Amino acid sequence: MKKIVNVTLLSTVLLLFAACSSNSKTTNHTSSKEESQSSVMDKTSKSSSDIKTETLQLGQSFEFDNNEEITIESVTKDDSFILENPIDDQFPVIVKAKIKNNSDSPINTTFQEFYLFDSNNEKATFDSISYSDQIDDITHEIGPNSILTLSINFSSAGNAPYTVKYGNITWKE
């Protein structure tokens, strides 16, 4: 009787194991660092399977589907710059960027669509002084065939090399 119970129990366990392994899907576990970069909003209207991701060097340009061309010109740690909302143990990092509207219609953009990550892949904090120094509105309209040059200020605890992310495109030092 014990053998029948053991065989039945063993068979049940094996069947459950086989059923679970054949129906299970792989789960990707990402760190909070990876999640913070992957959560950056997408600048295209395509589905996630159609999104083109690309990594560029500073100084290189990328044109999005809406004819918005972005160039990240530089990323500089600047201890002399005073942030509006300083955070203890963090320092200012300034991103210089150009946004060119290659279309015949105006487009809107905001400084907060840019994200900065340090060498440890930690997301830096956007500092609102970016607005008060250059533009009074959070959203800025760029006219047809016009260029907006801007400085975007971040508070970062980490060092270079830095990475800038805008939509699904990344610029690295």
Coordinates of N, CA and C in Angstrom, one line a residue:
M1 N 0.8 -1.2 0.0 CA 0.0 0.0 0.0 C 0.9 1.3 0.0
K2 N 2.0 1.2 0.8 CA 2.9 2.3 0.9 C 3.5 2.6 -0.5
K3 N 3.8 1.5 -1.3 CA 4.4 1.7 -2.6 C 3.4 2.4 -3.5
I4 N 2.2 2.1 -3.5 CA 1.2 2.7 -4.3 C 1.0 4.2 -4.0
V5 N 1.0 4.5 -2.7 CA 0.9 5.9 -2.3 C 2.1 6.7 -2.8
N6 N 3.3 6.1 -2.5 CA 4.5 6.8 -2.9 C 4.6 7.0 -4.5
V7 N 4.2 6.0 -5.2 CA 4.3 6.1 -6.7 C 3.2 7.1 -7.1
T8 N 2.0 7.1 -6.5 CA 1.0 8.1 -6.9 C 1.5 9.5 -6.6
L9 N 2.0 9.6 -5.4 CA 2.5 10.9 -5.0 C 3.7 11.4 -5.9
L10 N 4.6 10.6 -6.2 CA 5.7 10.9 -7.1 C 5.2 11.3 -8.5
S11 N 4.2 10.5 -9.0 CA 3.7 10.8 -10.3 C 3.0 12.1 -10.3
T12 N 2.2 12.4 -9.3 CA 1.5 13.7 -9.2 C 2.5 14.9 -9.2
V13 N 3.6 14.7 -8.4 CA 4.6 15.8 -8.3 C 5.3 16.0 -9.7
L14 N 5.6 14.9 -10.4 CA 6.2 15.0 -11.7 C 5.3 15.6 -12.7
L15 N 4.0 15.2 -12.7 CA 3.1 15.8 -13.6 C 2.9 17.3 -13.3
L16 N 2.8 17.7 -12.1 CA 2.7 19.1 -11.8 C 3.9 19.9 -12.2
F17 N 5.1 19.3 -12.0 CA 6.3 20.0 -12.4 C 6.4 20.1 -13.9
A18 N 6.0 19.1 -14.6 CA 6.0 19.1 -16.1 C 5.0 20.1 -16.6
A19 N 3.8 20.2 -16.0 CA 2.8 21.1 -16.4 C 3.3 22.6 -16.2
C20 N 3.8 22.8 -15.0 CA 4.3 24.2 -14.7 C 5.4 24.6 -15.6
S21 N 6.3 23.8 -15.9 CA 7.5 24.2 -16.7 C 7.1 24.4 -18.1
S22 N 6.1 23.7 -18.6 CA 5.8 23.8 -20.0 C 4.9 25.0 -20.2
N23 N 4.1 25.5 -19.2 CA 3.2 26.6 -19.4 C 3.8 27.9 -18.8
S24 N 5.0 27.8 -18.2 CA 5.5 29.0 -17.5 C 6.2 29.9 -18.6
K25 N 6.1 31.2 -18.3 CA 6.8 32.1 -19.2 C 8.0 32.7 -18.4
T26 N 9.0 33.0 -19.2 CA 10.2 33.5 -18.5 C 9.9 34.9 -17.9
T27 N 10.3 35.1 -16.7 CA 10.0 36.4 -16.1 C 11.4 37.1 -16.0
N28 N 11.4 38.3 -16.5 CA 12.6 39.1 -16.5 C 12.6 40.0 -15.2
H29 N 13.6 39.8 -14.4 CA 13.7 40.7 -13.2 C 14.7 41.7 -13.5
T30 N 14.3 43.0 -13.3 CA 15.2 44.1 -13.6 C 15.4 44.9 -12.3
S31 N 16.6 45.4 -12.2 CA 16.9 46.3 -11.0 C 16.2 47.6 -11.2
S32 N 16.1 48.3 -10.1 CA 15.4 49.6 -10.1 C 16.1 50.6 -11.1
K33 N 17.5 50.4 -11.2 CA 18.2 51.2 -12.2 C 17.7 50.9 -13.6
E34 N 17.6 49.7 -13.9 CA 17.1 49.3 -15.3 C 15.7 49.8 -15.5
E35 N 14.8 49.6 -14.5 CA 13.5 50.1 -14.6 C 13.4 51.6 -14.8
S36 N 14.2 52.3 -14.1 CA 14.1 53.8 -14.3 C 14.4 54.2 -15.7
Q37 N 15.4 53.5 -16.3 CA 15.7 53.9 -17.7 C 14.6 53.4 -18.7
S38 N 14.1 52.2 -18.4 CA 13.1 51.6 -19.3 C 11.7 52.3 -19.2
S39 N 11.5 53.0 -18.1 CA 10.2 53.7 -17.9 C 10.2 55.0 -18.5
V40 N 11.3 55.4 -19.1 CA 11.3 56.7 -19.8 C 10.3 56.7 -21.0
M41 N 9.5 57.8 -21.1 CA 8.4 57.7 -22.1 C 8.9 57.7 -23.5
D42 N 8.2 57.1 -24.3 CA 8.5 56.9 -25.7 C 8.1 58.1 -26.5
K43 N 8.9 58.6 -27.4 CA 8.6 59.7 -28.3 C 7.9 59.4 -29.6
T44 N 7.6 58.1 -29.8 CA 7.0 57.7 -31.1 C 5.6 57.2 -30.8
S45 N 4.8 57.2 -31.8 CA 3.4 56.7 -31.7 C 3.3 55.2 -32.0
K46 N 4.4 54.5 -32.3 CA 4.4 53.1 -32.7 C 4.2 52.2 -31.5
S47 N 3.8 51.0 -31.7 CA 3.7 50.0 -30.7 C 5.1 49.7 -30.2
S48 N 5.2 49.1 -29.0 CA 6.5 48.8 -28.4 C 7.4 47.9 -29.3
S49 N 6.7 47.0 -30.0 CA 7.5 46.1 -30.9 C 8.1 46.8 -32.1
D50 N 7.5 47.9 -32.5 CA 8.0 48.7 -33.7 C 9.0 49.8 -33.3
I51 N 9.3 50.0 -32.0 CA 10.1 51.1 -31.6 C 11.6 50.8 -31.9
K52 N 12.2 51.8 -32.5 CA 13.6 51.7 -32.8 C 14.4 52.3 -31.7
T53 N 15.3 51.5 -31.1 CA 16.1 52.1 -30.1 C 17.5 52.2 -30.7
E54 N 18.2 53.2 -30.2 CA 19.5 53.5 -30.8 C 20.4 54.2 -29.7
T55 N 21.7 53.9 -29.8 CA 22.6 54.5 -28.9 C 23.6 55.3 -29.7
L56 N 23.7 56.6 -29.4 CA 24.6 57.5 -30.1 C 25.7 58.1 -29.2
Q57 N 26.6 58.7 -29.8 CA 27.7 59.5 -29.1 C 27.2 60.9 -29.0
L58 N 27.8 61.6 -28.0 CA 27.5 63.1 -27.9 C 27.9 63.7 -29.2
G59 N 27.1 64.7 -29.6 CA 27.3 65.4 -30.9 C 26.6 64.8 -32.1
Q60 N 26.1 63.6 -31.9 CA 25.3 63.0 -33.0 C 23.9 63.3 -32.9
S61 N 23.2 63.4 -34.0 CA 21.8 63.8 -34.1 C 20.9 62.6 -34.4
F62 N 19.6 62.7 -33.9 CA 18.7 61.6 -34.3 C 17.4 62.3 -34.6
E63 N 16.7 61.9 -35.7 CA 15.5 62.5 -36.1 C 14.3 61.5 -35.9
F64 N 13.4 61.9 -35.1 CA 12.2 61.1 -34.7 C 11.2 61.2 -35.8
D65 N 10.2 60.3 -35.7 CA 9.1 60.2 -36.7 C 8.3 61.5 -36.9
N66 N 8.3 62.3 -35.8 CA 7.6 63.6 -35.9 C 8.4 64.7 -36.5
N67 N 9.6 64.4 -37.1 CA 10.5 65.4 -37.7 C 11.3 66.2 -36.6
E68 N 11.3 65.8 -35.4 CA 12.0 66.4 -34.3 C 13.4 65.8 -34.3
E69 N 14.4 66.7 -34.5 CA 15.8 66.2 -34.5 C 16.5 66.7 -33.3
I70 N 17.0 65.7 -32.5 CA 17.7 66.0 -31.2 C 19.2 65.8 -31.4
T71 N 20.0 66.7 -30.8 CA 21.4 66.6 -30.7 C 21.8 66.9 -29.3
I72 N 22.4 65.9 -28.6 CA 23.0 66.2 -27.3 C 24.5 66.6 -27.5
E73 N 24.7 67.9 -27.3 CA 26.1 68.4 -27.6 C 27.1 68.1 -26.5
S74 N 26.7 68.2 -25.2 CA 27.6 68.0 -24.1 C 26.9 67.7 -22.8
V75 N 27.7 67.1 -21.9 CA 27.2 66.8 -20.6 C 28.4 67.2 -19.7
T76 N 28.1 68.2 -18.8 CA 29.2 68.7 -18.0 C 28.9 68.8 -16.5
K77 N 29.7 68.3 -15.7 CA 29.6 68.5 -14.2 C 30.1 69.9 -13.9
D78 N 29.3 70.7 -13.2 CA 29.7 72.1 -13.0 C 29.4 72.5 -11.6
D79 N 30.4 72.3 -10.7 CA 30.2 72.6 -9.3 C 30.0 74.1 -9.0
S80 N 30.3 75.0 -10.0 CA 30.0 76.4 -9.8 C 28.6 76.8 -10.0
F81 N 27.8 76.0 -10.7 CA 26.4 76.3 -11.0 C 25.6 76.1 -9.7
I82 N 24.6 77.0 -9.5 CA 23.8 76.9 -8.3 C 22.4 76.4 -8.8
L83 N 22.0 75.2 -8.3 CA 20.7 74.6 -8.6 C 19.6 75.3 -7.8
E84 N 18.4 75.3 -8.3 CA 17.2 75.9 -7.6 C 16.8 75.0 -6.5
N85 N 16.9 73.7 -6.7 CA 16.5 72.7 -5.7 C 17.7 71.7 -5.4
P86 N 18.8 72.3 -4.7 CA 19.9 71.4 -4.5 C 19.6 70.2 -3.5
I87 N 20.3 69.1 -3.8 CA 20.1 67.9 -2.9 C 21.4 67.6 -2.3
D88 N 21.4 67.3 -1.0 CA 22.6 67.0 -0.3 C 23.4 65.9 -1.0
D89 N 24.7 66.1 -1.0 CA 25.7 65.1 -1.6 C 25.5 64.9 -3.1
Q90 N 24.8 65.9 -3.7 CA 24.7 65.9 -5.2 C 25.3 67.1 -5.7
F91 N 25.6 67.1 -7.0 CA 26.2 68.3 -7.7 C 25.5 68.5 -9.0
P92 N 25.7 69.7 -9.5 CA 25.0 70.1 -10.8 C 25.7 69.4 -12.0
V93 N 24.9 68.9 -12.9 CA 25.4 68.4 -14.2 C 24.5 69.1 -15.3
I94 N 25.1 69.7 -16.3 CA 24.4 70.4 -17.3 C 24.5 69.7 -18.6
V95 N 23.3 69.5 -19.2 CA 23.2 68.9 -20.5 C 22.9 70.0 -21.5
K96 N 23.7 70.1 -22.5 CA 23.5 71.1 -23.6 C 22.9 70.3 -24.8
A97 N 21.7 70.8 -25.3 CA 21.0 70.0 -26.4 C 20.5 71.0 -27.4
K98 N 20.3 70.5 -28.6 CA 19.6 71.2 -29.6 C 18.4 70.4 -30.1
I99 N 17.3 71.1 -30.3 CA 16.1 70.5 -30.8 C 15.7 71.2 -32.1
K100 N 15.7 70.5 -33.2 CA 15.4 71.1 -34.5 C 14.1 70.6 -35.0
N101 N 13.2 71.4 -35.4 CA 11.9 71.0 -36.0 C 12.1 71.0 -37.5
N102 N 12.2 69.9 -38.1 CA 12.3 69.7 -39.5 C 11.0 69.6 -40.2
S103 N 9.9 69.9 -39.6 CA 8.6 69.8 -40.2 C 8.1 71.2 -40.6
D104 N 6.9 71.2 -41.2 CA 6.3 72.4 -41.6 C 5.2 72.9 -40.6
S105 N 5.2 72.2 -39.5 CA 4.2 72.5 -38.4 C 5.0 72.7 -37.1
P106 N 4.4 73.5 -36.2 CA 5.1 73.6 -34.9 C 5.0 72.3 -34.1
I107 N 6.0 72.1 -33.2 CA 6.0 70.9 -32.3 C 6.2 71.4 -30.9
N108 N 5.8 70.7 -29.9 CA 6.0 71.0 -28.5 C 7.0 70.1 -27.9
T109 N 7.7 70.7 -27.0 CA 8.7 69.9 -26.2 C 8.8 70.4 -24.8
T110 N 9.3 69.6 -23.9 CA 9.6 70.0 -22.5 C 10.9 69.5 -22.1
F111 N 11.6 70.3 -21.2 CA 12.9 69.9 -20.7 C 12.8 68.5 -20.0
Q112 N 11.6 68.2 -19.4 CA 11.5 67.0 -18.6 C 11.3 65.8 -19.4
E113 N 11.5 65.8 -20.7 CA 11.5 64.7 -21.5 C 12.9 64.1 -21.6
F114 N 13.9 64.8 -21.1 CA 15.3 64.4 -21.1 C 15.6 63.7 -19.7
Y115 N 16.4 62.7 -19.7 CA 16.8 62.0 -18.5 C 18.3 61.8 -18.5
L116 N 18.9 61.9 -17.4 CA 20.3 61.8 -17.2 C 20.6 60.7 -16.3
F117 N 21.6 59.8 -16.6 CA 22.0 58.7 -15.8 C 23.5 58.8 -15.6
D118 N 24.0 58.4 -14.4 CA 25.4 58.5 -14.2 C 26.1 57.2 -14.5
S119 N 27.4 57.0 -14.2 CA 28.1 55.8 -14.5 C 27.6 54.6 -13.8
N120 N 26.9 54.7 -12.7 CA 26.2 53.6 -12.0 C 24.8 53.3 -12.5
N121 N 24.4 54.0 -13.6 CA 23.1 53.9 -14.1 C 22.0 54.4 -13.2
E122 N 22.4 55.3 -12.3 CA 21.4 56.0 -11.4 C 20.8 57.2 -12.1
K123 N 19.5 57.4 -12.0 CA 18.9 58.5 -12.6 C 19.1 59.8 -11.8
A124 N 19.5 60.8 -12.5 CA 19.7 62.1 -11.9 C 18.4 62.8 -11.7
T125 N 18.4 63.8 -10.9 CA 17.1 64.6 -10.6 C 17.1 65.8 -11.5
F126 N 16.0 66.0 -12.2 CA 15.8 67.2 -13.0 C 15.7 68.4 -12.0
D127 N 16.4 69.5 -12.4 CA 16.3 70.7 -11.5 C 15.5 71.8 -12.3
S128 N 14.5 72.4 -11.6 CA 13.6 73.3 -12.3 C 14.2 74.6 -12.7
I129 N 15.4 74.9 -12.3 CA 16.1 76.1 -12.7 C 16.2 76.1 -14.2
S130 N 16.2 75.0 -14.9 CA 16.2 74.9 -16.3 C 15.1 75.8 -16.9
Y131 N 14.0 75.9 -16.3 CA 12.9 76.7 -16.8 C 13.1 78.2 -16.6
S132 N 13.5 78.5 -15.4 CA 13.6 79.9 -15.0 C 14.8 80.6 -15.8
D133 N 15.8 79.8 -16.1 CA 16.9 80.4 -16.9 C 16.6 80.7 -18.3
Q134 N 15.7 79.9 -18.9 CA 15.5 80.0 -20.4 C 14.1 80.2 -20.9
I135 N 13.2 79.5 -20.3 CA 11.8 79.5 -20.8 C 10.9 79.6 -19.7
D136 N 9.8 80.4 -19.8 CA 8.9 80.6 -18.7 C 7.8 79.5 -18.7
D137 N 7.6 78.8 -19.8 CA 6.6 77.7 -19.8 C 7.3 76.3 -19.7
I138 N 6.5 75.4 -19.1 CA 7.0 74.0 -19.0 C 7.1 73.4 -20.4
T139 N 6.1 73.7 -21.2 CA 6.1 73.2 -22.6 C 6.5 74.3 -23.5
H140 N 7.3 74.0 -24.5 CA 7.8 75.1 -25.4 C 7.5 74.7 -26.8
E141 N 6.9 75.6 -27.6 CA 6.6 75.3 -29.0 C 7.8 75.7 -29.8
I142 N 8.2 74.8 -30.7 CA 9.3 75.1 -31.7 C 8.6 75.3 -33.0
G143 N 8.8 76.4 -33.7 CA 8.2 76.7 -35.0 C 8.8 75.8 -36.1
P144 N 8.1 75.8 -37.2 CA 8.6 75.0 -38.3 C 10.0 75.4 -38.7
N145 N 10.8 74.4 -39.0 CA 12.2 74.7 -39.5 C 13.0 75.6 -38.5
S146 N 12.7 75.5 -37.2 CA 13.4 76.3 -36.2 C 14.2 75.4 -35.3
I147 N 15.2 76.0 -34.6 CA 16.1 75.3 -33.7 C 16.0 75.9 -32.3
L148 N 15.8 75.1 -31.3 CA 15.9 75.5 -29.9 C 17.1 74.9 -29.3
T149 N 18.0 75.8 -28.8 CA 19.2 75.4 -28.1 C 18.9 75.6 -26.6
L150 N 19.2 74.6 -25.8 CA 18.9 74.6 -24.4 C 19.9 74.0 -23.5
S151 N 19.9 74.4 -22.2 CA 20.7 73.8 -21.1 C 19.7 73.2 -20.2
I152 N 19.9 71.9 -19.9 CA 19.0 71.2 -19.0 C 19.9 70.8 -17.7
N153 N 19.4 71.2 -16.6 CA 20.1 71.1 -15.3 C 19.6 69.9 -14.5
F154 N 20.6 69.2 -14.0 CA 20.3 68.0 -13.2 C 21.1 68.0 -11.9
S155 N 20.6 67.3 -10.9 CA 21.4 67.1 -9.7 C 21.7 65.7 -9.6
S156 N 23.0 65.4 -9.6 CA 23.5 64.0 -9.7 C 24.4 63.6 -8.5
A157 N 24.3 62.4 -8.0 CA 25.3 61.9 -7.0 C 26.4 61.2 -7.6
G158 N 26.3 60.8 -8.9 CA 27.3 60.0 -9.5 C 28.1 60.7 -10.5
N159 N 29.1 60.1 -11.0 CA 30.1 60.7 -11.9 C 30.0 60.2 -13.3
A160 N 30.8 60.8 -14.2 CA 30.8 60.4 -15.6 C 31.4 59.0 -15.7
P161 N 31.2 58.3 -16.8 CA 30.5 58.8 -18.0 C 29.0 58.9 -17.8
Y162 N 28.4 59.9 -18.3 CA 27.0 60.1 -18.2 C 26.3 59.6 -19.5
T163 N 25.0 59.3 -19.3 CA 24.1 58.9 -20.4 C 22.9 59.8 -20.4
V164 N 22.5 60.2 -21.6 CA 21.3 61.1 -21.7 C 20.3 60.2 -22.5
K165 N 19.0 60.2 -22.0 CA 18.0 59.5 -22.7 C 16.8 60.5 -23.1
Y166 N 16.4 60.4 -24.3 CA 15.2 61.1 -24.8 C 14.4 60.2 -25.6
G167 N 13.2 59.9 -25.2 CA 12.4 58.9 -25.9 C 13.1 57.6 -25.8
N168 N 13.3 56.9 -27.0 CA 13.9 55.6 -27.0 C 15.4 55.7 -27.5
I169 N 15.9 56.9 -27.5 CA 17.3 57.1 -28.0 C 18.2 57.5 -26.8
T170 N 19.4 56.9 -26.8 CA 20.4 57.2 -25.7 C 21.6 57.8 -26.3
W171 N 22.2 58.8 -25.7 CA 23.5 59.4 -26.0 C 24.4 59.0 -24.9
K172 N 25.6 58.6 -25.3 CA 26.7 58.2 -24.3 C 27.9 59.0 -24.5
E173 N 28.6 59.3 -23.4 CA 29.9 60.0 -23.5 C 31.0 59.0 -24.0

